[in-house]
PDB file of C-alpha atoms in Angstrom:
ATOM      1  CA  UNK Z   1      36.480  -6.754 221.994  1.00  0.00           C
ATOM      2  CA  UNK Z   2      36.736  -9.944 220.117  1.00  0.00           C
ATOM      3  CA  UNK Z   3      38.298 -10.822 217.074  1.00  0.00           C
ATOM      4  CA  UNK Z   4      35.792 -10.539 214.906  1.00  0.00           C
ATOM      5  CA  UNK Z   5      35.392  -7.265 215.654  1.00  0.00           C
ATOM      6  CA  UNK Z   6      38.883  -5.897 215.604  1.00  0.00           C
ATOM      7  CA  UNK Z   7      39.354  -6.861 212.451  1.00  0.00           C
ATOM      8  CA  UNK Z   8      35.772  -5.268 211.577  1.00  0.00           C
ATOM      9  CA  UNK Z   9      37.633  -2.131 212.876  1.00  0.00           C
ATOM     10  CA  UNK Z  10      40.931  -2.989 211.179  1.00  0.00           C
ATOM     11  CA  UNK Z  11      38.662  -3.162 207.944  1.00  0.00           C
ATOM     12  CA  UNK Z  12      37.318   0.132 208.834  1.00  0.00           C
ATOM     13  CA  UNK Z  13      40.895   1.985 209.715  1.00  0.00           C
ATOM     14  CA  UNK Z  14      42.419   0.478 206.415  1.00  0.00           C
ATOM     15  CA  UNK Z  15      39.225   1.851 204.690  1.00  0.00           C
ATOM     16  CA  UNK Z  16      40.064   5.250 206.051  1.00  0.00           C
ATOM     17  CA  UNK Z  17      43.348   5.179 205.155  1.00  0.00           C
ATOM     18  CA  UNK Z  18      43.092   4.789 201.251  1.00  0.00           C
ATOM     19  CA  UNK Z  19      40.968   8.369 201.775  1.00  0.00           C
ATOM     20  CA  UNK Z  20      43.420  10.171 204.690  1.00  0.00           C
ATOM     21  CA  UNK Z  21      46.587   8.667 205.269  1.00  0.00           C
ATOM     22  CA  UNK Z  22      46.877   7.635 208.907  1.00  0.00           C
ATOM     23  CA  UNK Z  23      50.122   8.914 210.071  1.00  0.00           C
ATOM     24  CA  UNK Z  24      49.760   8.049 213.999  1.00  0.00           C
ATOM     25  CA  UNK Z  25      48.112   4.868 214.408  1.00  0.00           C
ATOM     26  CA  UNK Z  26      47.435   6.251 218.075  1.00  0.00           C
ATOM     27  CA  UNK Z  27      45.729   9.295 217.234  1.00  0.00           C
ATOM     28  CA  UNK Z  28      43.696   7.010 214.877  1.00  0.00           C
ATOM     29  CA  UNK Z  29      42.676   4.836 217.991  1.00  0.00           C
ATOM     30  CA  UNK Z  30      42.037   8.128 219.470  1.00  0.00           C
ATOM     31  CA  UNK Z  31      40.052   9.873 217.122  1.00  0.00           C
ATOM     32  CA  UNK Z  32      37.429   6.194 217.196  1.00  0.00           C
ATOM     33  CA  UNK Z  33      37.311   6.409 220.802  1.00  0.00           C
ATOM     34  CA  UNK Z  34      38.606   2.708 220.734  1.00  0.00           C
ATOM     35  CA  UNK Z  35      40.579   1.615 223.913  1.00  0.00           C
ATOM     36  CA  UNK Z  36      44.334   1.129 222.965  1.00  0.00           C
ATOM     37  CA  UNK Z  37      46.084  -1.618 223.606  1.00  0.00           C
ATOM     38  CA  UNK Z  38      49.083  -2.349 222.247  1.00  0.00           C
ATOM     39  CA  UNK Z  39      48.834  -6.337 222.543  1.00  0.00           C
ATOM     40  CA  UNK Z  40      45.851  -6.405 220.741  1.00  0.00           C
ATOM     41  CA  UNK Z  41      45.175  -7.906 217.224  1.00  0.00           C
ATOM     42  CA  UNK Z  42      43.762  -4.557 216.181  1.00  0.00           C
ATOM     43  CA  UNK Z  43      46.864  -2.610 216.831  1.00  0.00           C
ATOM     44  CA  UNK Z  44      48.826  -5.081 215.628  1.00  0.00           C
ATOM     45  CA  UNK Z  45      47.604  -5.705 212.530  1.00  0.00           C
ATOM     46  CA  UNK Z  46      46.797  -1.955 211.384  1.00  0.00           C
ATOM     47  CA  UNK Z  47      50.706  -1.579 212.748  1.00  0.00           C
ATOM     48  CA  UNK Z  48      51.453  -4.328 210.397  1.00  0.00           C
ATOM     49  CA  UNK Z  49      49.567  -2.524 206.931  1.00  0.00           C
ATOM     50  CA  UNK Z  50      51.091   0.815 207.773  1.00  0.00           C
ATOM     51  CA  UNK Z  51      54.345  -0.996 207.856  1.00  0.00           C
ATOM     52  CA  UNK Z  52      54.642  -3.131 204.935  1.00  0.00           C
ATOM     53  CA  UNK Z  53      51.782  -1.410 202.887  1.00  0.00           C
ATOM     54  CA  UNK Z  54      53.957  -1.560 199.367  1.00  0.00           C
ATOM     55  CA  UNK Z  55      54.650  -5.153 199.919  1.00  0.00           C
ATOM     56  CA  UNK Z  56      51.219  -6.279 200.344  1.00  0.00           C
ATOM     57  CA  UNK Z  57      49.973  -3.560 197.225  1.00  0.00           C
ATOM     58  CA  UNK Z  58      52.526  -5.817 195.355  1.00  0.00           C
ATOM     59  CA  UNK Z  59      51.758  -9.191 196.348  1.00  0.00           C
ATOM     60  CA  UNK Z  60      47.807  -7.795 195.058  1.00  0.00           C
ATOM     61  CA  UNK Z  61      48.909  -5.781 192.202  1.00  0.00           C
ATOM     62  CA  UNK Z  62      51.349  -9.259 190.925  1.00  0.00           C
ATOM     63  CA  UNK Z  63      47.705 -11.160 191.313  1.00  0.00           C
ATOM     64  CA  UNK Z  64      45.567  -8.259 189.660  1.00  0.00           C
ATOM     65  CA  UNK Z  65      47.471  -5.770 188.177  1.00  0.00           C
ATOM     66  CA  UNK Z  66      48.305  -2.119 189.379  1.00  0.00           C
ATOM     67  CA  UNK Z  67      45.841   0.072 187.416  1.00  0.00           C
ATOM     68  CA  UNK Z  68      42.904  -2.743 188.641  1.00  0.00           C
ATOM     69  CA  UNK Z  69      44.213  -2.597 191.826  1.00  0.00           C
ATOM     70  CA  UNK Z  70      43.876   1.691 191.379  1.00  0.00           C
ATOM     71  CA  UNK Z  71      40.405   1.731 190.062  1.00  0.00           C
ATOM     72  CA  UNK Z  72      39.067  -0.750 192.476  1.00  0.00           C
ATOM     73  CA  UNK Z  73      36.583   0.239 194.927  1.00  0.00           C
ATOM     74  CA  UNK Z  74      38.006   1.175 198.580  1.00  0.00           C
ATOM     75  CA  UNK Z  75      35.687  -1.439 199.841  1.00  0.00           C
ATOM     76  CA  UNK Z  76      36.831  -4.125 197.984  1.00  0.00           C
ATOM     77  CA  UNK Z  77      40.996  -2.680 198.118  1.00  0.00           C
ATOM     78  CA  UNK Z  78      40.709  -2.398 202.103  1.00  0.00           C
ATOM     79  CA  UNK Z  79      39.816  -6.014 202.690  1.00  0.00           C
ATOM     80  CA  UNK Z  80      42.036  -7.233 200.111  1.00  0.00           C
ATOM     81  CA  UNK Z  81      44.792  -5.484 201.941  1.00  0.00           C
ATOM     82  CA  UNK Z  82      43.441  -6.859 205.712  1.00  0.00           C
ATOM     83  CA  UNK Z  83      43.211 -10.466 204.450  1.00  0.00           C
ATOM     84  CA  UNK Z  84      46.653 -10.416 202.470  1.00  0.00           C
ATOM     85  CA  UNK Z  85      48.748  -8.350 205.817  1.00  0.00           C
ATOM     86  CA  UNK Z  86      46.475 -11.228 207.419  1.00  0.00           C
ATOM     87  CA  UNK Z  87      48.213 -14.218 205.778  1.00  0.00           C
ATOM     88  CA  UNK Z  88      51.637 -12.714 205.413  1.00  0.00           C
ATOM     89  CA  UNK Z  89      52.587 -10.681 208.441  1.00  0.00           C
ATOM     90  CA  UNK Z  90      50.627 -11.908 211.187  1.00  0.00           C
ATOM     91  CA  UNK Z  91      50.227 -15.662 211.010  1.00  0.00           C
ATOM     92  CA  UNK Z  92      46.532 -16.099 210.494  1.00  0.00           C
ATOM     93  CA  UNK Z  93      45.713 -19.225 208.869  1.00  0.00           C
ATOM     94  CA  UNK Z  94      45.255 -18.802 205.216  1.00  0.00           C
ATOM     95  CA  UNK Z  95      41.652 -20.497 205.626  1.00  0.00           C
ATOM     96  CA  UNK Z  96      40.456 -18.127 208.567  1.00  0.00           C
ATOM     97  CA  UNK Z  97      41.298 -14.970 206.588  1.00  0.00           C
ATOM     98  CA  UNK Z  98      40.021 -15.523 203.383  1.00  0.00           C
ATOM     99  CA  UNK Z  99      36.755 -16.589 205.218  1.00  0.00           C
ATOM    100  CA  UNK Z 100      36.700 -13.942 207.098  1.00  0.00           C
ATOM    101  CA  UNK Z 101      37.352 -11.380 204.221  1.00  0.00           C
ATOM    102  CA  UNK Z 102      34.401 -12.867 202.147  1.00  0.00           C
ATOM    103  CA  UNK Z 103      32.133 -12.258 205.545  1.00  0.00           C
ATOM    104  CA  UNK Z 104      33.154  -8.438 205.971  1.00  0.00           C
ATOM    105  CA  UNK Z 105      32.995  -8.730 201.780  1.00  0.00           C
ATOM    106  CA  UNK Z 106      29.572  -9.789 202.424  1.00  0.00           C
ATOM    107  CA  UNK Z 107      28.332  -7.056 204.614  1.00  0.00           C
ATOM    108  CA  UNK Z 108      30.183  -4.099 203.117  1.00  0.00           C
ATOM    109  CA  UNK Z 109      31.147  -4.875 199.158  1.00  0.00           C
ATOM    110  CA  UNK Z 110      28.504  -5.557 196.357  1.00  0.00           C
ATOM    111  CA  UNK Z 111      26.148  -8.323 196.394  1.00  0.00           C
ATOM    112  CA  UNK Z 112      29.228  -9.797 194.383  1.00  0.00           C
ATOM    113  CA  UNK Z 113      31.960  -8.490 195.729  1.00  0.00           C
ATOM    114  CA  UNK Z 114      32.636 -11.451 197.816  1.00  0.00           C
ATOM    115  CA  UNK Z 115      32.917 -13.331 195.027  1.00  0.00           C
ATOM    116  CA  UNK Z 116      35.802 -11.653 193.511  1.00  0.00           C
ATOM    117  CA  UNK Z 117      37.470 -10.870 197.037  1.00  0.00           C
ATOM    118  CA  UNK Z 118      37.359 -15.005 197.721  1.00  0.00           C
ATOM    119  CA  UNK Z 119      39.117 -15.709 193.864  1.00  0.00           C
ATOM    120  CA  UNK Z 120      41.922 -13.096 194.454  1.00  0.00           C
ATOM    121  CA  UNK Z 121      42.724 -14.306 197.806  1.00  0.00           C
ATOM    122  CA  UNK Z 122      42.420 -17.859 196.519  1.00  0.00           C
ATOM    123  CA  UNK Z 123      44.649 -17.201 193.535  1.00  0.00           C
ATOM    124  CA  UNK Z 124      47.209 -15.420 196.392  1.00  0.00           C
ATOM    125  CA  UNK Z 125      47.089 -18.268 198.421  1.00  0.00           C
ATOM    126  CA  UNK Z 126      48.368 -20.754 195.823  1.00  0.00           C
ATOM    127  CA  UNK Z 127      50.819 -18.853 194.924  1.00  0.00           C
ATOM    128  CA  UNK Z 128      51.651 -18.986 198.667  1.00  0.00           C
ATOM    129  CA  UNK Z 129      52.460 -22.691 199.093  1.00  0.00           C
TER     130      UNK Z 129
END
């Protein structure tokens, strides 16, 4: 599976997760029928949100504000939560993941959802450097 489509997946599992919490990331894998692999970016990075999930609600919640971040959609909260895990826990250029959040934005979200998802990230970004 390539990238692009783990983190199509990852999308999908964080998605999930603001409905069910996923307690065992391997069940999870499991329930999908997706082949498990430890090494891969998938596992890794819905290892990595599970992990440091009130970090990265901070990091958007600092940017937007709690009770936005609350009321948002589950579309637009699950890729805002890939992309930011994305850029701080797994060393994907800042660049890559925003562009790639405004893609999955682009085929899941509103017709202008990817707007807003690319000026969050954007304002998270500079407030990276």
């Amino acid at each position: 599976m390539n990238r692009a489509k783990q983190r199509d997946w990852v999308f999908k599992l964080i998605f999930e997760n603001q409905i069910k919490n996923i307690d065992d990331i391997d069940q999870a894998f499991i329930n999908h029928e997706i082949d498990l692999n430890k090494d891969s970016f998938l596992y890794k990075s819905l290892k990595s949100y599970i992990e440091n999930y009130d970090n990265l609600e901070n990091i958007i919640a600092e940017q937007i504000g709690l009770k936005s971040l609350q009321r948002m959609a589950k579309v637009d909260r699950s890729i805002l939560f890939l992309s930011v895990n994305e850029m701080e826990n797994l060393d994907i250029p800042i660049s890559v993941s925003i562009n790639e959040a405004v893609n999955i934005a682009k085929e899941y979200s509103t017709s202008d959802g990817y707007k807003f998802i690319n000026s969050v990230l954007g304002k998270i970004a500079e407030k990276r450097k």
